[in-house]
C-alpha cells in the first residue's frame, strides 16, 4: 500500500498505460463522491501497479536465481491483485495470497480474481484468511510483503518471528522481498495530495514518535463535489530502518542479504522506478527500497 512518496516512485506506485485505461470510469459514470466511491478501487488506482510489480519480481527472480518464479506467496495480500496478475503471467504460475481480513479477501475475489482470471487460472490461486505467522506450506519460490505491511509488527521479536517464518516457508534457494521506506520527509507531519481522474488521493503522516519509531499514517480521498472520505485506511506501524531489517534477515538465516535502491530521475529529482543493488544509499528526502534475502540451497 500506501506511501505516495511524491519524491520517489517505485514499481508499485506507477500505473501502466493499460491499467490507467482500464481504471477510467465508463463514459456516463456518475462523478465520484465520498458516498458512491469504493475505497478499494481508489486504493488500487492510487497506490498499486500490480501488473508492473508481478513482472518486475518475476524478472528479477529469474535474473538472480537463473530459474523461473513459479510459486509466489503474497503476504498481507489485501485484495490479492498482485497475486492475481502473477497467475495471469504464465500458465505454470501459482500464487498463494494471505490476509487476516476476510472482507478484503472477499472483495478481491469478486473484483479482481473473478473478472481477471478464467476457471483454470483461478485454480492456480489460493487465498488464505490467516495470520502470516501461521502459514508455512506449500514451500514457495518467493515471498513478497509489500507496501510496508510487515510494519504492523512493532516489537523486534514479532518481526523476527515473521521473517523466520518466511525463511521456513521458502524452498531452498527461495527469496524473501520486503519493501521499505524512509528519509527525512517521512518524519514530517504532513499530508501529500495526488490528483487522479475523478478524485484526489491524500497521504497523511499523522504522528511519529522518535523514541519508539511508532508511526501513524492515513489515506483519505477527496472529490470534486467537495466531499471527502476521511480515514479510508489508517496504519499504525513501526518505521523500521534498513539496518534493522537487514540484521533480522541475517538472524533468520538468509544469505546474500542486500538492498535494491531506487535510482533518481534527473529531471524531477524523484525516483525513476529502476531498482539496483547498492551497498550505500543516497541522502534522499524520501526513498523506497526493497530488502532481499536468499534461503541457502
Ligand atoms: C497495507 S495493506 C497491504 C495491501 C497490499 N499488500 C498492498 O501492497 O497494497 C495491509 C494488509 O495486511 C493485512 N494484515 C495485517 N496484519 C496481518 C497479519 N498478521 N496476517 C495477515 N494479514 C495481515 C491487513 O488485513 C491488510 O489487508
PDB file of C-alpha atoms and ligand atoms in Angstrom:
ATOM      1  CA  UNK A   1       0.000   0.000   0.000  1.00  0.00           C
ATOM      2  CA  UNK A   2       0.419   3.287   0.784  1.00  0.00           C
ATOM      3  CA  UNK A   3       3.092   5.897   0.783  1.00  0.00           C
ATOM      4  CA  UNK A   4       2.554   8.253  -2.094  1.00  0.00           C
ATOM      5  CA  UNK A   5       6.193   9.252  -1.960  1.00  0.00           C
ATOM      6  CA  UNK A   6       5.879  12.292  -4.172  1.00  0.00           C
ATOM      7  CA  UNK A   7       9.628  12.498  -4.498  1.00  0.00           C
ATOM      8  CA  UNK A   8      10.098   8.825  -5.312  1.00  0.00           C
ATOM      9  CA  UNK A   9       8.274   6.393  -7.494  1.00  0.00           C
ATOM     10  CA  UNK A  10       8.544   2.645  -7.279  1.00  0.00           C
ATOM     11  CA  UNK A  11       7.083  -0.097  -9.423  1.00  0.00           C
ATOM     12  CA  UNK A  12       4.105  -0.231  -7.133  1.00  0.00           C
ATOM     13  CA  UNK A  13       3.343   3.430  -7.347  1.00  0.00           C
ATOM     14  CA  UNK A  14       3.341   3.672 -11.087  1.00  0.00           C
ATOM     15  CA  UNK A  15       0.386   2.675 -13.201  1.00  0.00           C
ATOM     16  CA  UNK A  16       0.859   1.128 -16.597  1.00  0.00           C
ATOM     17  CA  UNK A  17      -0.958   2.670 -19.534  1.00  0.00           C
ATOM     18  CA  UNK A  18      -3.122  -0.462 -19.671  1.00  0.00           C
ATOM     19  CA  UNK A  19      -4.161  -0.097 -16.046  1.00  0.00           C
ATOM     20  CA  UNK A  20      -4.893   3.549 -16.479  1.00  0.00           C
ATOM     21  CA  UNK A  21      -7.056   2.758 -19.453  1.00  0.00           C
ATOM     22  CA  UNK A  22      -8.874   0.033 -17.534  1.00  0.00           C
ATOM     23  CA  UNK A  23      -9.394   2.201 -14.496  1.00  0.00           C
ATOM     24  CA  UNK A  24     -11.000   5.040 -16.449  1.00  0.00           C
ATOM     25  CA  UNK A  25     -14.631   5.419 -15.443  1.00  0.00           C
ATOM     26  CA  UNK A  26     -17.168   4.453 -18.090  1.00  0.00           C
ATOM     27  CA  UNK A  27     -18.162   7.484 -20.212  1.00  0.00           C
ATOM     28  CA  UNK A  28     -21.509   8.037 -18.475  1.00  0.00           C
ATOM     29  CA  UNK A  29     -20.386   7.049 -14.988  1.00  0.00           C
ATOM     30  CA  UNK A  30     -21.595   9.313 -12.218  1.00  0.00           C
ATOM     31  CA  UNK A  31     -18.945  11.628 -10.799  1.00  0.00           C
ATOM     32  CA  UNK A  32     -17.207  10.048  -7.824  1.00  0.00           C
ATOM     33  CA  UNK A  33     -18.184  11.259  -4.363  1.00  0.00           C
ATOM     34  CA  UNK A  34     -17.435  10.143  -0.825  1.00  0.00           C
ATOM     35  CA  UNK A  35     -20.866   8.449  -0.816  1.00  0.00           C
ATOM     36  CA  UNK A  36     -20.657   6.430  -4.030  1.00  0.00           C
ATOM     37  CA  UNK A  37     -16.942   5.551  -4.121  1.00  0.00           C
ATOM     38  CA  UNK A  38     -15.389   2.191  -3.321  1.00  0.00           C
ATOM     39  CA  UNK A  39     -12.265   2.694  -1.189  1.00  0.00           C
ATOM     40  CA  UNK A  40     -10.586  -0.434  -2.543  1.00  0.00           C
ATOM     41  CA  UNK A  41     -10.964   0.748  -6.154  1.00  0.00           C
ATOM     42  CA  UNK A  42      -9.484   4.121  -5.274  1.00  0.00           C
ATOM     43  CA  UNK A  43      -6.675   2.483  -3.311  1.00  0.00           C
ATOM     44  CA  UNK A  44      -5.766   0.248  -6.231  1.00  0.00           C
ATOM     45  CA  UNK A  45      -5.828   3.197  -8.620  1.00  0.00           C
ATOM     46  CA  UNK A  46      -3.713   5.391  -6.334  1.00  0.00           C
ATOM     47  CA  UNK A  47      -1.193   3.061  -4.820  1.00  0.00           C
ATOM     48  CA  UNK A  48      -0.766  -0.178  -6.697  1.00  0.00           C
ATOM     49  CA  UNK A  49       0.710  -1.197 -10.051  1.00  0.00           C
ATOM     50  CA  UNK A  50       0.137  -4.962  -9.863  1.00  0.00           C
ATOM     51  CA  UNK A  51       0.951  -5.873 -13.463  1.00  0.00           C
ATOM     52  CA  UNK A  52       4.214  -3.976 -13.307  1.00  0.00           C
ATOM     53  CA  UNK A  53       5.048  -5.473  -9.912  1.00  0.00           C
ATOM     54  CA  UNK A  54       4.282  -9.046 -10.981  1.00  0.00           C
ATOM     55  CA  UNK A  55       6.592  -8.653 -13.993  1.00  0.00           C
ATOM     56  CA  UNK A  56       9.290  -6.865 -12.010  1.00  0.00           C
ATOM     57  CA  UNK A  57       9.581  -9.525  -9.285  1.00  0.00           C
ATOM     58  CA  UNK A  58       9.356 -12.421 -11.786  1.00  0.00           C
ATOM     59  CA  UNK A  59      12.115 -10.978 -13.959  1.00  0.00           C
ATOM     60  CA  UNK A  60      14.295 -10.059 -11.038  1.00  0.00           C
ATOM     61  CA  UNK A  61      13.928 -13.549  -9.533  1.00  0.00           C
ATOM     62  CA  UNK A  62      14.899 -15.251 -12.803  1.00  0.00           C
ATOM     63  CA  UNK A  63      17.865 -12.984 -13.335  1.00  0.00           C
ATOM     64  CA  UNK A  64      19.103 -13.576  -9.779  1.00  0.00           C
ATOM     65  CA  UNK A  65      18.436 -17.305  -9.377  1.00  0.00           C
ATOM     66  CA  UNK A  66      18.643 -18.493 -13.001  1.00  0.00           C
ATOM     67  CA  UNK A  67      15.255 -20.221 -12.739  1.00  0.00           C
ATOM     68  CA  UNK A  68      11.682 -19.065 -13.224  1.00  0.00           C
ATOM     69  CA  UNK A  69       9.494 -17.865 -10.357  1.00  0.00           C
ATOM     70  CA  UNK A  70       6.577 -20.276 -10.352  1.00  0.00           C
ATOM     71  CA  UNK A  71       5.168 -20.361  -6.805  1.00  0.00           C
ATOM     72  CA  UNK A  72       4.700 -16.951  -5.223  1.00  0.00           C
ATOM     73  CA  UNK A  73       3.300 -16.242  -1.768  1.00  0.00           C
ATOM     74  CA  UNK A  74       1.963 -12.731  -1.337  1.00  0.00           C
ATOM     75  CA  UNK A  75       1.728 -11.964   2.375  1.00  0.00           C
ATOM     76  CA  UNK A  76      -0.633  -9.202   3.582  1.00  0.00           C
ATOM     77  CA  UNK A  77      -2.200  -9.573   0.125  1.00  0.00           C
ATOM     78  CA  UNK A  78      -5.293  -7.426   0.794  1.00  0.00           C
ATOM     79  CA  UNK A  79      -7.381  -7.636  -2.373  1.00  0.00           C
ATOM     80  CA  UNK A  80      -4.820 -10.050  -3.912  1.00  0.00           C
ATOM     81  CA  UNK A  81      -4.485  -8.008  -7.072  1.00  0.00           C
ATOM     82  CA  UNK A  82      -0.764  -8.669  -7.409  1.00  0.00           C
ATOM     83  CA  UNK A  83      -1.183 -12.432  -6.879  1.00  0.00           C
ATOM     84  CA  UNK A  84      -3.943 -12.363  -9.496  1.00  0.00           C
ATOM     85  CA  UNK A  85      -1.688 -10.712 -12.074  1.00  0.00           C
ATOM     86  CA  UNK A  86       1.161 -13.092 -11.242  1.00  0.00           C
ATOM     87  CA  UNK A  87      -1.077 -16.090 -12.058  1.00  0.00           C
ATOM     88  CA  UNK A  88      -2.017 -14.450 -15.377  1.00  0.00           C
ATOM     89  CA  UNK A  89       1.637 -14.050 -16.355  1.00  0.00           C
ATOM     90  CA  UNK A  90       2.394 -17.722 -17.114  1.00  0.00           C
ATOM     91  CA  UNK A  91       0.399 -20.976 -17.379  1.00  0.00           C
ATOM     92  CA  UNK A  92       2.611 -22.611 -14.736  1.00  0.00           C
ATOM     93  CA  UNK A  93       2.450 -19.764 -12.231  1.00  0.00           C
ATOM     94  CA  UNK A  94       0.755 -20.458  -8.914  1.00  0.00           C
ATOM     95  CA  UNK A  95       0.124 -17.959  -6.128  1.00  0.00           C
ATOM     96  CA  UNK A  96      -0.974 -18.005  -2.514  1.00  0.00           C
ATOM     97  CA  UNK A  97      -2.371 -14.806  -1.045  1.00  0.00           C
ATOM     98  CA  UNK A  98      -2.504 -14.494   2.742  1.00  0.00           C
ATOM     99  CA  UNK A  99      -4.507 -11.905   4.643  1.00  0.00           C
ATOM    100  CA  UNK A 100      -6.290 -11.821   8.001  1.00  0.00           C
ATOM    101  CA  UNK A 101      -9.231  -9.756   6.855  1.00  0.00           C
ATOM    102  CA  UNK A 102     -11.899 -11.786   5.056  1.00  0.00           C
ATOM    103  CA  UNK A 103     -13.983  -8.833   3.763  1.00  0.00           C
ATOM    104  CA  UNK A 104     -10.917  -7.543   1.918  1.00  0.00           C
ATOM    105  CA  UNK A 105     -10.158 -11.015   0.529  1.00  0.00           C
ATOM    106  CA  UNK A 106     -13.812 -11.390  -0.497  1.00  0.00           C
ATOM    107  CA  UNK A 107     -13.718  -8.015  -2.255  1.00  0.00           C
ATOM    108  CA  UNK A 108     -10.578  -9.152  -4.088  1.00  0.00           C
ATOM    109  CA  UNK A 109     -12.220 -12.396  -5.161  1.00  0.00           C
ATOM    110  CA  UNK A 110     -15.237 -10.556  -6.587  1.00  0.00           C
ATOM    111  CA  UNK A 111     -13.487  -7.561  -8.149  1.00  0.00           C
ATOM    112  CA  UNK A 112     -10.037  -8.896  -9.098  1.00  0.00           C
ATOM    113  CA  UNK A 113      -9.898 -12.701  -9.222  1.00  0.00           C
ATOM    114  CA  UNK A 114     -13.191 -13.483 -10.985  1.00  0.00           C
ATOM    115  CA  UNK A 115     -13.035 -10.722 -13.613  1.00  0.00           C
ATOM    116  CA  UNK A 116      -9.350 -11.194 -14.416  1.00  0.00           C
ATOM    117  CA  UNK A 117      -8.877 -14.986 -14.257  1.00  0.00           C
ATOM    118  CA  UNK A 118     -10.627 -17.841 -16.055  1.00  0.00           C
ATOM    119  CA  UNK A 119     -11.553 -21.026 -14.155  1.00  0.00           C
ATOM    120  CA  UNK A 120      -8.252 -22.748 -14.870  1.00  0.00           C
ATOM    121  CA  UNK A 121      -6.269 -19.694 -13.769  1.00  0.00           C
ATOM    122  CA  UNK A 122      -8.401 -19.382 -10.626  1.00  0.00           C
ATOM    123  CA  UNK A 123      -7.449 -22.963  -9.713  1.00  0.00           C
ATOM    124  CA  UNK A 124      -3.816 -21.781  -9.521  1.00  0.00           C
ATOM    125  CA  UNK A 125      -4.586 -19.067  -6.961  1.00  0.00           C
ATOM    126  CA  UNK A 126      -5.247 -19.859  -3.293  1.00  0.00           C
ATOM    127  CA  UNK A 127      -6.419 -17.158  -0.919  1.00  0.00           C
ATOM    128  CA  UNK A 128      -5.937 -17.929   2.761  1.00  0.00           C
ATOM    129  CA  UNK A 129      -7.644 -15.986   5.520  1.00  0.00           C
ATOM    130  CA  UNK A 130      -4.851 -16.485   8.016  1.00  0.00           C
ATOM    131  CA  UNK A 131      -2.233 -14.727  10.070  1.00  0.00           C
ATOM    132  CA  UNK A 132       1.008 -14.592   8.068  1.00  0.00           C
ATOM    133  CA  UNK A 133       2.757 -16.023  11.130  1.00  0.00           C
ATOM    134  CA  UNK A 134       0.748 -19.234  10.823  1.00  0.00           C
ATOM    135  CA  UNK A 135       1.301 -20.163   7.169  1.00  0.00           C
ATOM    136  CA  UNK A 136       4.239 -22.344   6.181  1.00  0.00           C
ATOM    137  CA  UNK A 137       3.112 -24.671   3.405  1.00  0.00           C
ATOM    138  CA  UNK A 138       3.397 -25.135   0.489  1.00  0.00           C
ATOM    139  CA  UNK A 139       7.013 -24.016   0.341  1.00  0.00           C
ATOM    140  CA  UNK A 140       7.265 -21.023  -2.007  1.00  0.00           C
ATOM    141  CA  UNK A 141       9.888 -19.885  -4.510  1.00  0.00           C
ATOM    142  CA  UNK A 142       9.449 -16.319  -3.293  1.00  0.00           C
ATOM    143  CA  UNK A 143       7.522 -14.385  -0.642  1.00  0.00           C
ATOM    144  CA  UNK A 144       6.515 -10.765  -1.118  1.00  0.00           C
ATOM    145  CA  UNK A 145       5.441  -8.485   1.731  1.00  0.00           C
ATOM    146  CA  UNK A 146       4.757  -5.153   0.093  1.00  0.00           C
ATOM    147  CA  UNK A 147       3.678  -1.677   0.922  1.00  0.00           C
ATOM    148  CA  UNK A 148       5.396  -1.958   4.285  1.00  0.00           C
ATOM    149  CA  UNK A 149       2.659  -4.184   5.698  1.00  0.00           C
ATOM    150  CA  UNK A 150       5.080  -6.068   7.975  1.00  0.00           C
ATOM    151  CA  UNK A 151       5.350  -2.782   9.932  1.00  0.00           C
ATOM    152  CA  UNK A 152       2.286  -3.929  11.938  1.00  0.00           C
ATOM    153  CA  UNK A 153       4.856  -5.975  13.858  1.00  0.00           C
ATOM    154  CA  UNK A 154       6.111  -3.308  16.232  1.00  0.00           C
ATOM    155  CA  UNK A 155       8.256  -5.423  18.525  1.00  0.00           C
ATOM    156  CA  UNK A 156      11.572  -6.737  17.302  1.00  0.00           C
ATOM    157  CA  UNK A 157      10.744 -10.269  18.451  1.00  0.00           C
ATOM    158  CA  UNK A 158       7.449 -10.161  16.460  1.00  0.00           C
ATOM    159  CA  UNK A 159       9.131  -9.046  13.253  1.00  0.00           C
ATOM    160  CA  UNK A 160      11.931 -11.560  13.864  1.00  0.00           C
ATOM    161  CA  UNK A 161       9.314 -14.320  14.196  1.00  0.00           C
ATOM    162  CA  UNK A 162       7.698 -13.214  10.926  1.00  0.00           C
ATOM    163  CA  UNK A 163      10.965 -13.168   8.987  1.00  0.00           C
ATOM    164  CA  UNK A 164      11.956 -16.526  10.481  1.00  0.00           C
ATOM    165  CA  UNK A 165       8.573 -17.942   9.445  1.00  0.00           C
ATOM    166  CA  UNK A 166       9.187 -16.684   5.898  1.00  0.00           C
ATOM    167  CA  UNK A 167      12.558 -18.433   5.936  1.00  0.00           C
ATOM    168  CA  UNK A 168      10.887 -21.710   6.922  1.00  0.00           C
ATOM    169  CA  UNK A 169       8.196 -21.186   4.246  1.00  0.00           C
ATOM    170  CA  UNK A 170      10.649 -20.941   1.347  1.00  0.00           C
ATOM    171  CA  UNK A 171      12.139 -23.685  -0.783  1.00  0.00           C
ATOM    172  CA  UNK A 172      15.953 -23.926  -0.657  1.00  0.00           C
ATOM    173  CA  UNK A 173      17.228 -21.047  -2.784  1.00  0.00           C
ATOM    174  CA  UNK A 174      13.945 -19.150  -2.259  1.00  0.00           C
ATOM    175  CA  UNK A 175      13.793 -15.363  -1.922  1.00  0.00           C
ATOM    176  CA  UNK A 176      12.105 -13.012   0.545  1.00  0.00           C
ATOM    177  CA  UNK A 177      11.347  -9.469  -0.647  1.00  0.00           C
ATOM    178  CA  UNK A 178      10.216  -6.738   1.788  1.00  0.00           C
ATOM    179  CA  UNK A 179       9.891  -3.132   0.704  1.00  0.00           C
ATOM    180  CA  UNK A 180      10.935  -0.304   2.996  1.00  0.00           C
ATOM    181  CA  UNK A 181      10.592   3.470   3.114  1.00  0.00           C
ATOM    182  CA  UNK A 182      12.339   6.310   4.827  1.00  0.00           C
ATOM    183  CA  UNK A 183      14.175   9.626   4.572  1.00  0.00           C
ATOM    184  CA  UNK A 184      13.625  12.890   6.465  1.00  0.00           C
ATOM    185  CA  UNK A 185      10.388  13.607   4.559  1.00  0.00           C
ATOM    186  CA  UNK A 186       8.752  10.577   6.153  1.00  0.00           C
ATOM    187  CA  UNK A 187       9.180  12.066   9.638  1.00  0.00           C
ATOM    188  CA  UNK A 188       7.310  15.265   8.776  1.00  0.00           C
ATOM    189  CA  UNK A 189       3.799  15.901   9.989  1.00  0.00           C
ATOM    190  CA  UNK A 190       2.158  16.496   6.597  1.00  0.00           C
ATOM    191  CA  UNK A 191      -0.398  15.468   4.020  1.00  0.00           C
ATOM    192  CA  UNK A 192       0.641  14.893   0.402  1.00  0.00           C
ATOM    193  CA  UNK A 193      -2.045  15.113  -2.250  1.00  0.00           C
ATOM    194  CA  UNK A 194      -2.036  13.454  -5.671  1.00  0.00           C
ATOM    195  CA  UNK A 195      -4.732  14.175  -8.234  1.00  0.00           C
ATOM    196  CA  UNK A 196      -6.257  11.309 -10.178  1.00  0.00           C
ATOM    197  CA  UNK A 197      -9.096  11.271 -12.660  1.00  0.00           C
ATOM    198  CA  UNK A 198     -12.219  11.968 -10.573  1.00  0.00           C
ATOM    199  CA  UNK A 199     -10.611  12.128  -7.125  1.00  0.00           C
ATOM    200  CA  UNK A 200      -7.613  13.219  -5.078  1.00  0.00           C
ATOM    201  CA  UNK A 201      -5.529  10.773  -3.077  1.00  0.00           C
ATOM    202  CA  UNK A 202      -4.254  12.102   0.240  1.00  0.00           C
ATOM    203  CA  UNK A 203      -1.457  10.519   2.263  1.00  0.00           C
ATOM    204  CA  UNK A 204      -1.288  11.879   5.802  1.00  0.00           C
ATOM    205  CA  UNK A 205       1.728  11.370   8.026  1.00  0.00           C
ATOM    206  CA  UNK A 206      -0.110  11.951  11.259  1.00  0.00           C
ATOM    207  CA  UNK A 207       2.231  11.058  14.061  1.00  0.00           C
ATOM    208  CA  UNK A 208       5.783   9.880  14.527  1.00  0.00           C
ATOM    209  CA  UNK A 209       7.452   9.052  17.830  1.00  0.00           C
ATOM    210  CA  UNK A 210      11.233   9.268  17.529  1.00  0.00           C
ATOM    211  CA  UNK A 211      11.674   7.137  20.659  1.00  0.00           C
ATOM    212  CA  UNK A 212       9.680   4.061  19.651  1.00  0.00           C
ATOM    213  CA  UNK A 213       9.612   4.790  15.905  1.00  0.00           C
ATOM    214  CA  UNK A 214       5.846   4.260  16.031  1.00  0.00           C
ATOM    215  CA  UNK A 215       4.284   5.989  13.051  1.00  0.00           C
ATOM    216  CA  UNK A 216       0.638   6.610  12.241  1.00  0.00           C
ATOM    217  CA  UNK A 217      -0.454   7.349   8.681  1.00  0.00           C
ATOM    218  CA  UNK A 218      -3.797   7.570   6.933  1.00  0.00           C
ATOM    219  CA  UNK A 219      -5.246   7.630   3.451  1.00  0.00           C
ATOM    220  CA  UNK A 220      -8.139   9.949   2.622  1.00  0.00           C
ATOM    221  CA  UNK A 221      -9.884  10.553  -0.691  1.00  0.00           C
ATOM    222  CA  UNK A 222     -11.473  13.850  -1.707  1.00  0.00           C
ATOM    223  CA  UNK A 223     -13.804  14.552  -4.604  1.00  0.00           C
ATOM    224  CA  UNK A 224     -14.745  17.390  -6.972  1.00  0.00           C
ATOM    225  CA  UNK A 225     -18.127  17.896  -5.206  1.00  0.00           C
ATOM    226  CA  UNK A 226     -16.233  18.831  -2.020  1.00  0.00           C
ATOM    227  CA  UNK A 227     -16.925  15.571  -0.201  1.00  0.00           C
ATOM    228  CA  UNK A 228     -14.104  13.667   1.481  1.00  0.00           C
ATOM    229  CA  UNK A 229     -13.683  10.086   2.625  1.00  0.00           C
ATOM    230  CA  UNK A 230     -11.555  10.588   5.704  1.00  0.00           C
ATOM    231  CA  UNK A 231      -9.521   7.725   7.152  1.00  0.00           C
ATOM    232  CA  UNK A 232     -10.327   5.355   4.302  1.00  0.00           C
ATOM    233  CA  UNK A 233      -7.295   3.423   5.559  1.00  0.00           C
ATOM    234  CA  UNK A 234      -5.349   4.033   8.765  1.00  0.00           C
ATOM    235  CA  UNK A 235      -1.970   2.483   9.520  1.00  0.00           C
ATOM    236  CA  UNK A 236      -0.395   2.147  12.952  1.00  0.00           C
ATOM    237  CA  UNK A 237       3.079   0.942  12.247  1.00  0.00           C
ATOM    238  CA  UNK A 238       6.651   0.981  13.396  1.00  0.00           C
ATOM    239  CA  UNK A 239       9.034   2.647  10.981  1.00  0.00           C
ATOM    240  CA  UNK A 240      11.751   0.026  10.603  1.00  0.00           C
ATOM    241  CA  UNK A 241      15.194   1.006   9.330  1.00  0.00           C
ATOM    242  CA  UNK A 242      17.025  -0.823   6.558  1.00  0.00           C
ATOM    243  CA  UNK A 243      19.806  -1.635   9.023  1.00  0.00           C
ATOM    244  CA  UNK A 244      17.339  -3.374  11.356  1.00  0.00           C
ATOM    245  CA  UNK A 245      15.685  -5.258   8.503  1.00  0.00           C
ATOM    246  CA  UNK A 246      18.999  -6.489   7.147  1.00  0.00           C
ATOM    247  CA  UNK A 247      20.041  -7.694  10.619  1.00  0.00           C
ATOM    248  CA  UNK A 248      16.759  -9.544  11.095  1.00  0.00           C
ATOM    249  CA  UNK A 249      17.128 -11.258   7.714  1.00  0.00           C
ATOM    250  CA  UNK A 250      20.628 -12.438   8.632  1.00  0.00           C
ATOM    251  CA  UNK A 251      19.488 -13.617  12.083  1.00  0.00           C
ATOM    252  CA  UNK A 252      16.732 -15.662  10.417  1.00  0.00           C
ATOM    253  CA  UNK A 253      19.315 -17.471   8.265  1.00  0.00           C
ATOM    254  CA  UNK A 254      19.064 -15.576   4.966  1.00  0.00           C
ATOM    255  CA  UNK A 255      22.252 -15.139   2.946  1.00  0.00           C
ATOM    256  CA  UNK A 256      23.356 -12.534   0.422  1.00  0.00           C
ATOM    257  CA  UNK A 257      21.036 -10.067   2.185  1.00  0.00           C
ATOM    258  CA  UNK A 258      21.047  -6.808   0.238  1.00  0.00           C
ATOM    259  CA  UNK A 259      19.089  -3.727  -0.690  1.00  0.00           C
ATOM    260  CA  UNK A 260      17.695  -2.740  -4.083  1.00  0.00           C
ATOM    261  CA  UNK A 261      17.793   1.051  -4.092  1.00  0.00           C
ATOM    262  CA  UNK A 262      15.725   3.132  -6.473  1.00  0.00           C
ATOM    263  CA  UNK A 263      17.614   5.434  -8.848  1.00  0.00           C
ATOM    264  CA  UNK A 264      16.900   9.150  -9.163  1.00  0.00           C
ATOM    265  CA  UNK A 265      15.195  10.817 -12.082  1.00  0.00           C
ATOM    266  CA  UNK A 266      17.472  13.699 -13.070  1.00  0.00           C
ATOM    267  CA  UNK A 267      14.702  15.996 -14.224  1.00  0.00           C
ATOM    268  CA  UNK A 268      12.281  15.647 -11.300  1.00  0.00           C
ATOM    269  CA  UNK A 269      14.693  14.616  -8.541  1.00  0.00           C
ATOM    270  CA  UNK A 270      12.231  11.850  -7.705  1.00  0.00           C
ATOM    271  CA  UNK A 271      12.548   8.108  -8.092  1.00  0.00           C
ATOM    272  CA  UNK A 272      12.966   6.677 -11.575  1.00  0.00           C
ATOM    273  CA  UNK A 273      11.480   3.244 -10.922  1.00  0.00           C
ATOM    274  CA  UNK A 274      14.808   1.486 -11.540  1.00  0.00           C
ATOM    275  CA  UNK A 275      15.936  -0.629  -8.581  1.00  0.00           C
ATOM    276  CA  UNK A 276      19.591  -1.650  -8.360  1.00  0.00           C
ATOM    277  CA  UNK A 277      21.646  -3.415  -5.744  1.00  0.00           C
ATOM    278  CA  UNK A 278      23.549  -0.852  -3.668  1.00  0.00           C
ATOM    279  CA  UNK A 279      25.760  -1.115  -0.604  1.00  0.00           C
ATOM    280  CA  UNK A 280      25.488   2.602   0.296  1.00  0.00           C
ATOM    281  CA  UNK A 281      22.255   4.578  -0.137  1.00  0.00           C
ATOM    282  CA  UNK A 282      21.723   8.229  -1.065  1.00  0.00           C
ATOM    283  CA  UNK A 283      20.654  11.021   1.285  1.00  0.00           C
ATOM    284  CA  UNK A 284      17.271  11.319  -0.437  1.00  0.00           C
ATOM    285  CA  UNK A 285      14.431  13.288   1.156  1.00  0.00           C
ATOM    286  CA  UNK A 286      12.196  10.246   0.708  1.00  0.00           C
ATOM    287  CA  UNK A 287      13.129   6.835  -0.571  1.00  0.00           C
ATOM    288  CA  UNK A 288      11.643   3.439  -1.212  1.00  0.00           C
ATOM    289  CA  UNK A 289      13.774   0.338  -1.440  1.00  0.00           C
ATOM    290  CA  UNK A 290      13.499  -3.430  -1.384  1.00  0.00           C
ATOM    291  CA  UNK A 291      15.294  -5.738   1.038  1.00  0.00           C
ATOM    292  CA  UNK A 292      16.179  -9.101  -0.459  1.00  0.00           C
ATOM    293  CA  UNK A 293      17.371 -12.277   1.227  1.00  0.00           C
ATOM    294  CA  UNK A 294      18.070 -15.752  -0.099  1.00  0.00           C
ATOM    295  CA  UNK A 295      17.489 -19.022   1.710  1.00  0.00           C
ATOM    296  CA  UNK A 296      20.646 -21.116   1.262  1.00  0.00           C
ATOM    297  CA  UNK A 297      20.407 -24.110  -1.042  1.00  0.00           C
TER     298      UNK A 297
HETATM  299  C1  LIG B   1      -1.365  -2.126   3.849  1.00  0.00           C
HETATM  300  S1  LIG B   1      -2.420  -3.442   3.361  1.00  0.00           S
HETATM  301  C2  LIG B   1      -1.446  -4.141   2.091  1.00  0.00           C
HETATM  302  C3  LIG B   1      -2.196  -4.480   0.851  1.00  0.00           C
HETATM  303  C4  LIG B   1      -1.329  -4.914  -0.326  1.00  0.00           C
HETATM  304  N1  LIG B   1      -0.355  -5.919   0.039  1.00  0.00           N
HETATM  305  C5  LIG B   1      -0.609  -3.772  -0.999  1.00  0.00           C
HETATM  306  O1  LIG B   1       0.548  -3.939  -1.374  1.00  0.00           O
HETATM  307  O2  LIG B   1      -1.157  -2.714  -1.210  1.00  0.00           O
HETATM  308  C6  LIG B   1      -2.118  -4.498   4.741  1.00  0.00           C
HETATM  309  C7  LIG B   1      -2.930  -5.788   4.784  1.00  0.00           C
HETATM  310  O3  LIG B   1      -2.325  -6.638   5.756  1.00  0.00           O
HETATM  311  C8  LIG B   1      -3.340  -7.367   6.419  1.00  0.00           C
HETATM  312  N2  LIG B   1      -2.752  -7.871   7.687  1.00  0.00           N
HETATM  313  C9  LIG B   1      -2.362  -7.145   8.764  1.00  0.00           C
HETATM  314  N3  LIG B   1      -1.797  -7.946   9.683  1.00  0.00           N
HETATM  315  C10 LIG B   1      -1.813  -9.222   9.170  1.00  0.00           C
HETATM  316  C11 LIG B   1      -1.348 -10.487   9.628  1.00  0.00           C
HETATM  317  N4  LIG B   1      -0.750 -10.614  10.820  1.00  0.00           N
HETATM  318  N5  LIG B   1      -1.552 -11.559   8.839  1.00  0.00           N
HETATM  319  C12 LIG B   1      -2.151 -11.443   7.631  1.00  0.00           C
HETATM  320  N6  LIG B   1      -2.595 -10.256   7.140  1.00  0.00           N
HETATM  321  C13 LIG B   1      -2.430  -9.162   7.889  1.00  0.00           C
HETATM  322  C14 LIG B   1      -4.488  -6.392   6.543  1.00  0.00           C
HETATM  323  O4  LIG B   1      -5.727  -7.074   6.674  1.00  0.00           O
HETATM  324  C15 LIG B   1      -4.382  -5.627   5.219  1.00  0.00           C
HETATM  325  O5  LIG B   1      -5.229  -6.163   4.234  1.00  0.00           O
END
